[in-house]
Coordinates of C-alpha atoms and ligand atoms in Angstrom, one line a residue:
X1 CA 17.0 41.0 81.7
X2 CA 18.4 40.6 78.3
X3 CA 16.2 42.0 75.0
X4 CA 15.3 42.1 71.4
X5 CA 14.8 45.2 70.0
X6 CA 12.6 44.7 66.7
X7 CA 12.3 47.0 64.2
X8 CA 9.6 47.0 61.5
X9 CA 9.8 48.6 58.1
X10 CA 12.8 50.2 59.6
X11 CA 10.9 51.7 62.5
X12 CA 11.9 50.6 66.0
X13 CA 8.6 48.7 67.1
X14 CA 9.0 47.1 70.4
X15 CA 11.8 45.5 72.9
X16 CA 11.0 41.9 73.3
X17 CA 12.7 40.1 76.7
X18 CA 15.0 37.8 75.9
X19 CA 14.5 34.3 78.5
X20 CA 17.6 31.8 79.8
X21 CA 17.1 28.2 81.2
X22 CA 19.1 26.3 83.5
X23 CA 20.9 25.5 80.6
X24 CA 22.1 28.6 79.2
X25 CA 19.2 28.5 76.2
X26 CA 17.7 31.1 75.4
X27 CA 14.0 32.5 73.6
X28 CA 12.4 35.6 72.8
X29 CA 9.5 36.0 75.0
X30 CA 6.8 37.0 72.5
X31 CA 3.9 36.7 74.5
X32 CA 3.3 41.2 74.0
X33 CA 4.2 40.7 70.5
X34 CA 0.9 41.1 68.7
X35 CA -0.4 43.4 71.1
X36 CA 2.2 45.9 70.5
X37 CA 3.4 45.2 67.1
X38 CA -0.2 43.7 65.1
X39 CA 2.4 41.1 64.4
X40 CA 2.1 37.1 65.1
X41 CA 4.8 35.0 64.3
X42 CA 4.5 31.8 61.9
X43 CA 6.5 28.6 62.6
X44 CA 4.5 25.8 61.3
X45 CA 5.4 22.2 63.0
X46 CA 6.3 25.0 66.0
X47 CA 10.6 24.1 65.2
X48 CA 11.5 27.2 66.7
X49 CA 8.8 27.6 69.3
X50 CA 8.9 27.2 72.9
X51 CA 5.6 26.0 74.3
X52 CA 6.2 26.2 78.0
X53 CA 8.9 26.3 80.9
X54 CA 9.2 23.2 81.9
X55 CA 11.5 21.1 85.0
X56 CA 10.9 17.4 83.9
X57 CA 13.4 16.3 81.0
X58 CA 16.3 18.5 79.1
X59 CA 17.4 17.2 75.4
X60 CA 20.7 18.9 73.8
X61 CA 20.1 17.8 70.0
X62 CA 23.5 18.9 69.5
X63 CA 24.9 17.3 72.1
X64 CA 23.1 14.0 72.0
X65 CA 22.2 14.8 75.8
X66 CA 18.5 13.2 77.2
X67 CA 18.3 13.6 81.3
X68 CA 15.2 13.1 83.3
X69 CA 15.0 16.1 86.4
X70 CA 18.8 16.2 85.9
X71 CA 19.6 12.6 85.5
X72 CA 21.2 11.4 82.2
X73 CA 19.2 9.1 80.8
X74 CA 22.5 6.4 80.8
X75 CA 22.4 6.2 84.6
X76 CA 19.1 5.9 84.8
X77 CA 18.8 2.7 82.8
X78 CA 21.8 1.6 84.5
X79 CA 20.5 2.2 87.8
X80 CA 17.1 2.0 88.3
X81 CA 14.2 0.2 87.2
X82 CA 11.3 1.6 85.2
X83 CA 9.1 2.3 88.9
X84 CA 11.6 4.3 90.1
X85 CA 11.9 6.4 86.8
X86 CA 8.2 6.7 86.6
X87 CA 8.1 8.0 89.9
X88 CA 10.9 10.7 89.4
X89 CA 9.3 11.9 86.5
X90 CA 6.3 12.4 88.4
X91 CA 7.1 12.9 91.6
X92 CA 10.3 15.2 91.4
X93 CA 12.3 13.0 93.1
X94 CA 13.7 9.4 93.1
X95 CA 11.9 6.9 95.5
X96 CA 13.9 5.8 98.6
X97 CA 13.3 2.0 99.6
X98 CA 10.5 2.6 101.5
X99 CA 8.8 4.9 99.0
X100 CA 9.7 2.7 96.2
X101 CA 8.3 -0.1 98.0
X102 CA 4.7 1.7 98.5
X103 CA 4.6 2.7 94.9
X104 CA 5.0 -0.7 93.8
X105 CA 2.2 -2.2 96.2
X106 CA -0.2 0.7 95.3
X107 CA 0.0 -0.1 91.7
X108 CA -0.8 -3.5 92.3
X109 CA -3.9 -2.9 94.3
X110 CA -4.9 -0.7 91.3
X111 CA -3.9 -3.1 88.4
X112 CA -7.5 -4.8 88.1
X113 CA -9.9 -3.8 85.4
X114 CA -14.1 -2.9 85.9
X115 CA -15.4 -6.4 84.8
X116 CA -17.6 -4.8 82.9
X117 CA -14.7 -2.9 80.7
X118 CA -13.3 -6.4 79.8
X119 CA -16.3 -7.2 77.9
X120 CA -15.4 -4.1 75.9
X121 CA -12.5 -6.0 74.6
X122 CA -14.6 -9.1 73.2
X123 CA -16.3 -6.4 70.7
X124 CA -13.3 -5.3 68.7
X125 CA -12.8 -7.2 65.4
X126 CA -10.1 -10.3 65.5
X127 CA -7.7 -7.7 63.3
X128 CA -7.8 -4.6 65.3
X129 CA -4.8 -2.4 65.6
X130 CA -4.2 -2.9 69.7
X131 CA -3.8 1.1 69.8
X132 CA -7.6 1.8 68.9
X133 CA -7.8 -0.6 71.4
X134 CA -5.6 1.5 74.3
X135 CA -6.6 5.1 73.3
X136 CA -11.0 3.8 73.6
X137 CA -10.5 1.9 77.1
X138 CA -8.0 4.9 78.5
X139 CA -10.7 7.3 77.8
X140 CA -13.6 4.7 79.1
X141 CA -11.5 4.7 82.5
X142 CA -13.2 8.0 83.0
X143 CA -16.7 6.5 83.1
X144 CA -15.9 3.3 85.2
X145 CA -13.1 5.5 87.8
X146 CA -15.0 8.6 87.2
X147 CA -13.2 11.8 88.7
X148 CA -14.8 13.6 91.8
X149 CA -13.1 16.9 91.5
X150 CA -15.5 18.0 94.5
X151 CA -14.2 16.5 97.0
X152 CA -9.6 16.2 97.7
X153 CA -8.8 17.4 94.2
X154 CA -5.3 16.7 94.8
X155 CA -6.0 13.3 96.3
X156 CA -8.7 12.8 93.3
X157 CA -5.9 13.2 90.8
X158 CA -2.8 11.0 93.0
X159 CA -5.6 8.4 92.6
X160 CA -6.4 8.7 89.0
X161 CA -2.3 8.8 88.3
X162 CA -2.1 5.6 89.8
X163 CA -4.9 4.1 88.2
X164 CA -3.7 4.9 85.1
X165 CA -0.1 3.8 85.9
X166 CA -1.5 0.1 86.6
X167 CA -4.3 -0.4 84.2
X168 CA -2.8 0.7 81.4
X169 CA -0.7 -2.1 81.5
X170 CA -3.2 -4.2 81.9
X171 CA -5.0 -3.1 78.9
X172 CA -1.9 -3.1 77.1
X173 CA -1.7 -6.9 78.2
X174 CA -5.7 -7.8 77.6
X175 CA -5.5 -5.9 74.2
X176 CA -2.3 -8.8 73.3
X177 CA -4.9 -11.8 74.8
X178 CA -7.8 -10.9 72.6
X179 CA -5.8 -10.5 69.9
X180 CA -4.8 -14.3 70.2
X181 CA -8.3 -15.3 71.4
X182 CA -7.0 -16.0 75.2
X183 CA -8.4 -15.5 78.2
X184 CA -7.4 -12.5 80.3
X185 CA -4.5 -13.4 82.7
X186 CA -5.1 -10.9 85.7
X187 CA -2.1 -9.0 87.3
X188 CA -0.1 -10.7 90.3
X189 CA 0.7 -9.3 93.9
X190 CA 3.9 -11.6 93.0
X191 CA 5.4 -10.2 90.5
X192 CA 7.4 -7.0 89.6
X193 CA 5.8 -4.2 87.2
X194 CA 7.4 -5.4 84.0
X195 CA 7.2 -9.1 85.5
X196 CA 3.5 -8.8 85.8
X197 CA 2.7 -7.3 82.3
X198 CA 5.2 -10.9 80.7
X199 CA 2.9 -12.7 82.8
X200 CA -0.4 -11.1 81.8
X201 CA 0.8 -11.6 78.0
X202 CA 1.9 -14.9 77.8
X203 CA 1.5 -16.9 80.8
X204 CA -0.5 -20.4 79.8
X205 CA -2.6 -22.4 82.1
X206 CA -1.2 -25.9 79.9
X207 CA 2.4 -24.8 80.2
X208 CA 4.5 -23.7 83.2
X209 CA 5.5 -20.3 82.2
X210 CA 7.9 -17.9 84.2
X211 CA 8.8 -14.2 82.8
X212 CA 12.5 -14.6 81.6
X213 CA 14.8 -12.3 83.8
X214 CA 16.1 -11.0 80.6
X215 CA 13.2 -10.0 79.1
X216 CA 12.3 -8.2 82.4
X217 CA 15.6 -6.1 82.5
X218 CA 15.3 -5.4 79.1
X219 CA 11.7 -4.4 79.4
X220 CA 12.9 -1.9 82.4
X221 CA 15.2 -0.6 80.0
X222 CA 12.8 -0.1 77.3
X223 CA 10.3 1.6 78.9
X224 CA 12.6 4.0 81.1
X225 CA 14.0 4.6 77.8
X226 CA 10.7 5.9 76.3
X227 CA 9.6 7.4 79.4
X228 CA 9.7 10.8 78.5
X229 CA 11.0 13.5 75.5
X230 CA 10.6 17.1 76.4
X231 CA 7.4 18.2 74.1
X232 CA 7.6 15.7 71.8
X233 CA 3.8 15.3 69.2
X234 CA 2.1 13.2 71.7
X235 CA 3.1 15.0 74.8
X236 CA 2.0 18.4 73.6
X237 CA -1.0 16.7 72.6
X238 CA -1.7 16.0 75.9
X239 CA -0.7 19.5 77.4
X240 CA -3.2 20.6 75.1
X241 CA -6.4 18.8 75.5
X242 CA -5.1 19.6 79.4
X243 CA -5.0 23.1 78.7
X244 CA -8.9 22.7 78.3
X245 CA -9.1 21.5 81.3
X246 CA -10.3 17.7 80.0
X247 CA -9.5 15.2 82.3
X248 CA -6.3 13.5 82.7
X249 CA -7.7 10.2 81.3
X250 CA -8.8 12.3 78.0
X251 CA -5.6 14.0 77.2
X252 CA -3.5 10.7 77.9
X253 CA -5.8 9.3 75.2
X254 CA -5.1 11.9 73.3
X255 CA -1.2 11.4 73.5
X256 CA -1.9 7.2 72.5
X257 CA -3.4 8.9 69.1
X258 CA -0.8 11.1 68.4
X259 CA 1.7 8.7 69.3
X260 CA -0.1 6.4 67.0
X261 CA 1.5 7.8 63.8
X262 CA 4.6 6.3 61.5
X263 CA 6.3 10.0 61.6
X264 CA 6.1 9.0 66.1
X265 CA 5.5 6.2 67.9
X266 CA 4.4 4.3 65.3
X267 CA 7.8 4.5 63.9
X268 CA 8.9 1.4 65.8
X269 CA 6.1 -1.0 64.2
X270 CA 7.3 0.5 60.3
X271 CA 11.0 -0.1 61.1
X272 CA 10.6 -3.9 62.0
X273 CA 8.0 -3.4 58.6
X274 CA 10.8 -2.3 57.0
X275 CA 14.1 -4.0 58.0
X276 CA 11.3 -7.7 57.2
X277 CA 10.4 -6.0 54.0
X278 CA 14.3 -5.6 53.3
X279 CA 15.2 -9.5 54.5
X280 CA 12.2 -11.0 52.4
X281 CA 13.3 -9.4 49.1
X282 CA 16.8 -9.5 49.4
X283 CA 16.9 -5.9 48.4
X284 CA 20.5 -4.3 47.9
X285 CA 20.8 -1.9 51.1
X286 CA 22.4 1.1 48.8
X287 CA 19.1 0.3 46.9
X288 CA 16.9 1.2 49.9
X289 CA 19.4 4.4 50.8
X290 CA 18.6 5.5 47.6
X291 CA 14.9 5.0 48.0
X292 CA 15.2 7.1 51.1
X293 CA 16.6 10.2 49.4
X294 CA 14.8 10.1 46.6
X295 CA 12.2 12.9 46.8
X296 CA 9.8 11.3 44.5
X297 CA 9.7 8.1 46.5
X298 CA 7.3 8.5 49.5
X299 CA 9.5 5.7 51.2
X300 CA 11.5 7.0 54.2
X301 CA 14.1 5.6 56.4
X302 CA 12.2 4.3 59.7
X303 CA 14.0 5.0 62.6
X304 CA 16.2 7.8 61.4
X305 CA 15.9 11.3 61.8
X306 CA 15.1 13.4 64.3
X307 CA 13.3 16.9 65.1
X308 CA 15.5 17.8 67.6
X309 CA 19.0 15.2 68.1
X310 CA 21.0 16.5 64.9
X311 CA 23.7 13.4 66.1
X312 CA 23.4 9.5 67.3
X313 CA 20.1 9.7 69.4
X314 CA 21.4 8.5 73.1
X315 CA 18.6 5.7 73.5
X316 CA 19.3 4.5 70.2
X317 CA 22.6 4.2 71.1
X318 CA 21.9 2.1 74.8
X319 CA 18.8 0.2 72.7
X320 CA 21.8 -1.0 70.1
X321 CA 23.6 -2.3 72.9
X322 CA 21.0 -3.7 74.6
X323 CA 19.7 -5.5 71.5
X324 CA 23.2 -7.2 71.3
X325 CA 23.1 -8.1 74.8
X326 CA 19.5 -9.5 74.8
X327 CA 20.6 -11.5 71.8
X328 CA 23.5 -13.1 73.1
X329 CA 21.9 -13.4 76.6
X330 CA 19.4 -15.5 74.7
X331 CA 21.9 -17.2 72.7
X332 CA 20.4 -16.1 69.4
X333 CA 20.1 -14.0 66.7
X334 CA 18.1 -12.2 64.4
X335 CA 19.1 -11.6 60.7
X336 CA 17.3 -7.9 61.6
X337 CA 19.5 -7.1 63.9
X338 CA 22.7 -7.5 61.1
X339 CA 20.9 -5.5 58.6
X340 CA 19.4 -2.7 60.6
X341 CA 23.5 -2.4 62.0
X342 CA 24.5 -2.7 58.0
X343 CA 21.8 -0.2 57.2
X344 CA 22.7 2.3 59.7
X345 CA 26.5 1.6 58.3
X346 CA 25.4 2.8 54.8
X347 CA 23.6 5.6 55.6
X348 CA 26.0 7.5 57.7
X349 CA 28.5 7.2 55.3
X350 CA 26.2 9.0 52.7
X351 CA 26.0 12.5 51.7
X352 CA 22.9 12.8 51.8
X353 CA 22.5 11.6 55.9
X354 CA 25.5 13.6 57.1
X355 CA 24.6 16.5 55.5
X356 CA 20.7 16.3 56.7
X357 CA 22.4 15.3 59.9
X358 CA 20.2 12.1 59.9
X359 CA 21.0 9.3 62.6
X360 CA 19.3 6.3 64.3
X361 CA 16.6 7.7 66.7
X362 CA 14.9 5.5 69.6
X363 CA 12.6 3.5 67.1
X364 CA 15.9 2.2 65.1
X365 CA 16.5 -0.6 67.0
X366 CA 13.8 -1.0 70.0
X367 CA 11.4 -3.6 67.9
X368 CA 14.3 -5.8 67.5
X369 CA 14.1 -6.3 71.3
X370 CA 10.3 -6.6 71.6
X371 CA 10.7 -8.8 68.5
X372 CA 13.0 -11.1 70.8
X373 CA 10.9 -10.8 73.5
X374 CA 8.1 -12.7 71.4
X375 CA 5.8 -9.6 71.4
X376 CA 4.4 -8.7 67.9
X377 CA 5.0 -6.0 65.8
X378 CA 1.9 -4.2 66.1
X379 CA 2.2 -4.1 70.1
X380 CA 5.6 -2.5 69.6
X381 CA 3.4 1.5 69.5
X382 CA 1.9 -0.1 72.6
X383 CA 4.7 -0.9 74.4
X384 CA 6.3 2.9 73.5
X385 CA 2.8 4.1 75.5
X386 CA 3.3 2.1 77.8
X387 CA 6.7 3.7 78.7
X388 CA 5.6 7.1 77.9
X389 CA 2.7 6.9 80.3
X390 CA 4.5 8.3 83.0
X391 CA 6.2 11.4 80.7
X392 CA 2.7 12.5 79.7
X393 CA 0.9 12.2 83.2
X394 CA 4.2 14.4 85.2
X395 CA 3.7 17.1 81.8
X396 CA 0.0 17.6 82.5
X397 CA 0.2 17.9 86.7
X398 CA 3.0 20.6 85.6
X399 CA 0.5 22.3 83.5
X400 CA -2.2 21.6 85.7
X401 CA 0.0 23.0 88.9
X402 CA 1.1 26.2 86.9
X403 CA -0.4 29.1 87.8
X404 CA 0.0 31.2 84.7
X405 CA -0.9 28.4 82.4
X406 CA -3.9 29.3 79.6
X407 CA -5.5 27.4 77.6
X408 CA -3.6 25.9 74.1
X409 CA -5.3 28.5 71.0
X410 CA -2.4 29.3 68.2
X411 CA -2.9 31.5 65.5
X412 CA -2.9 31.4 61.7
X413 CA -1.9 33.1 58.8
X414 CA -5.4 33.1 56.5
X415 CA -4.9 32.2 52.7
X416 CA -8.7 31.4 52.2
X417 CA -10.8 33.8 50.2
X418 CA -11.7 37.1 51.2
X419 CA -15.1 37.6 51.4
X420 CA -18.5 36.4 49.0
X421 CA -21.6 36.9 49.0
X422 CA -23.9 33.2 49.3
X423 CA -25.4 32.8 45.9
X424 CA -28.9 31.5 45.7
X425 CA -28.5 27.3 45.1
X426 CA -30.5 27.0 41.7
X427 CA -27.8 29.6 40.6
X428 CA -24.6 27.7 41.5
X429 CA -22.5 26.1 38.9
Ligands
SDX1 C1 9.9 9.8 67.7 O1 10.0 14.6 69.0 C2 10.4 13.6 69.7 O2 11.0 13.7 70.7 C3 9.9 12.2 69.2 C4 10.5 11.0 69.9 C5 10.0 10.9 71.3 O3 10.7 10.3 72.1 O4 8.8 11.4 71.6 O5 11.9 11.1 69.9 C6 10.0 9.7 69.2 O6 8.9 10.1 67.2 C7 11.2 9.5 67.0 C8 11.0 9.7 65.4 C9 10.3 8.5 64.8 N1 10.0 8.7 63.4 C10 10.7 8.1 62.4 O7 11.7 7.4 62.6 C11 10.1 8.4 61.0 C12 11.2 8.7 60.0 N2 11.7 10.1 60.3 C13 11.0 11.2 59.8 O8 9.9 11.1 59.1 C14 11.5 12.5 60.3 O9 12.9 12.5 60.5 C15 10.9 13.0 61.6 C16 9.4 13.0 61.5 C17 11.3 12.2 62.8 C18 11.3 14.5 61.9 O10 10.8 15.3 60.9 P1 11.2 16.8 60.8 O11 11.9 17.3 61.9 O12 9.9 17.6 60.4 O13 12.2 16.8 59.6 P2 11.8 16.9 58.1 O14 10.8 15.9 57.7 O15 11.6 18.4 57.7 O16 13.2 16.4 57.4 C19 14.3 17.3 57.2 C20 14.9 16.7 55.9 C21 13.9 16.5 54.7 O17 14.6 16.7 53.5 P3 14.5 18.1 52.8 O18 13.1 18.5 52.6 O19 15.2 19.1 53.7 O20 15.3 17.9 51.5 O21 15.4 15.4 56.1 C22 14.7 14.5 55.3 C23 13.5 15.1 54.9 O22 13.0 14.6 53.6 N3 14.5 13.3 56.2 C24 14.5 12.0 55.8 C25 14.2 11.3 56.9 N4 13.9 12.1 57.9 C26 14.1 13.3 57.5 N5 14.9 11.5 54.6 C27 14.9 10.1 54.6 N6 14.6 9.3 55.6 C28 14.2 9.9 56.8 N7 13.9 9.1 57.8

């Protein structure tokens, strides 16, 4: 086993092992660090810190790799639908025929929602953001489908995976339906997963309505696309309300909050804000480049940048593609479309993007396609949950299946005060 050998005020103070993945990479196992040395190490935003050993999905940021259990993401959306990833990223594996077809009748039988949860939806104001929505009813789930730990854990949780699979989508759907003031369109044993959730949004009982077959492949790509990211925000959130041992409905509720934000999945919603904001006022694109880069302007590019992919993000790349295809499919366009492709022209000829190594990420382009699809902007976070479901739920059965893991408590570095002494109130300034 490779090691560090660290050395403090030039003292030798400890040899730290060094750790390889499949991959070649490698990190200093610090986990005697503070025992031995006094020493804790400080990496705020956790950029250079590796949370857990994981088998579910590799990203090279150099590299512009993204595979799920080994299989790059481009053959994946090429050759599977959305059920099938879901299950791989869960399972291990990818579903035969048999298994595939199983999956697909389970969720269905598990696609209904408590009637007396639907009347939850009727309480939320006309204007309400359809993730407060998601992350109250996911946690509710574990009131009405409460978890019996006592008896087959293992079956206990297979069943509450499943549940969450399916209904999720179906509050995802109902959340859409109240927002309009509709009735609630429940699932179908006829139709496919994505099929279903087109249905359950806009199926009408005054017009014939069938879900377009190209809305339904491009929804299978979508979602396979945002079905998992390594330890992205939202995912560790969920490994760490796991890590407390809170049920699975909790920390996936906890991963729709984090995911909630502009700097993550709310990302998508701010780039379809944005590229709208740009069409309305005509507004020069260098303009808006420079906007981006200037440090005293809280405006950011939406869609661009990355934590980790320091080149072309691979899904933004196959959601680009599929934008144009959907489009054309249609026989339309979208006026978005040319500027966020004229955008992305400018700022990867600029200085200041090549040099901060800032290219499109997955949000760049994906709202253009819900956008086509007729859903509105602020289900696009919802429809990024929606695909990420499965990525959360396979991340906490690995932490909930690993034998060494602990519960989630980092450390700090304390700039507060150092001590006082509680003066009496009346002689407070
Ligand atoms: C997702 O982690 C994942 O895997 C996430 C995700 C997943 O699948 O789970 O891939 C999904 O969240 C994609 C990202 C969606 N967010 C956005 O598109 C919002 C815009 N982008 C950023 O705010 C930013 O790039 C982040 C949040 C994505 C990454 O932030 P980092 O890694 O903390 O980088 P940083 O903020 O430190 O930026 C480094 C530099 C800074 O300049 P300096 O201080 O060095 O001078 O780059 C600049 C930033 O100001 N910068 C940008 C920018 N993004 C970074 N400048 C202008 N526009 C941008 N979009």
């Amino acid at each position: 086993m490779k090691k560090a050998e660290v050395f403090i005020d030039g003292k030798k103070s400890v040899d730290l092992p060094i750790l390889t993945d499949t991959m070649e990479n490698q990190a200093l196992d610090i986990r005697a660090l503070r025992q031995q040395t006094g020493l804790i190490t400080y990496d705020p935003g956790f950029g250079n810190t590796g949370s857990c050993q994981s088998q579910i999905c590799y990203l090279d940021g150099e590299k512009g790799i993204l595979r799920y259990r080994g299989y790059a993401i481009e053959d994946l959306v090429e050759h599977c639908d959305f059920i099938e990833v879901a299950y791989l990223l869960i399972h291990g594996y990818l579903p035969n025929k048999k298994e595939r077809e199983r999956y697909s009748q389970l969720l269905n039988r598990h696609s209904l929602l408590h009637a007396d949860m639907q009347s939850f939806f009727r309480r939320y104001p006309e204007n309400s953001h359809p993730m407060s929505i998601l992350a109250a009813m996911v946690v509710s789930l574990s009131a009405f489908y409460q978890i019996d730990l006592e008896e087959d854990p293992e079956l206990q949780i297979d069943l509450t995976v499943t549940r969450l699979m399916s209904k999720l989508r179906t509050i995802a759907a109902f959340s859409y339906r109240k927002m309009k003031g509709f009735d609630f369109v429940n699932p179908s044993h006829t139709y496919s997963y994505c099929a279903n959730f087109l249905n359950m949004m806009f199926s009408s009982p005054v017009v014939p309505y069938e879900p377009n077959p190209i809305h339904v492949k491009a929804m299978n790509k979508l979602l396979i696309l945002h079905a998992d990211h390594e330890q992205n925000c939202s995912t560790t959130a969920v490994r760490l309300v796991g890590s407390s041992e809170a049920n699975l409905y909790a920390a996936i509720s906890a991963g729709i909050c984090a995911l909630w934000g502009p700097r993550h999945g709310g990302a998508n919603q701010a780039v379809i804000d944005m590229l709208e904001q740009i069409h309305n006022s005509g507004e020069n694109l260098s303009k808006v480049i420079e906007r981006a880069k200037d440090k005293n302007d809280p405006f950011r590019l939406m869609g661009f940048g990355h934590r980790v992919y320091k080149t072309y993000d691979p899904r933004a790349m196959i959601a680009k593609k599929t934008c144009e295809e959907v489009l054309s499919a249609m026989g339309t366009s979208d006026p978005l479309l040319d500027i966020a492709e004229e955008l992305e022209g400018v700022a990867l000829e600029d200085d200041y993007f090549k040099e901060k190594n800032l290219y499109p990420n997955v949000d760049f382009y994906t709202g253009i396609i819900f956008r086509a699809m007729g859903i509105p902007t602020n289900m696009y976070t919802v429809m990024f949950a929606l695909g990420r479901l499965p990525g959360w739920i396979a991340h906490w059965l690995e932490w909930h299946h690993d034998p060494f893991e602990r519960i989630g408590r980092p450390r700090q570095l304390y700039m507060g005060p150092a001590v006082r002494v509680v003066p009496p109130i009346n002689e407070r300034e």
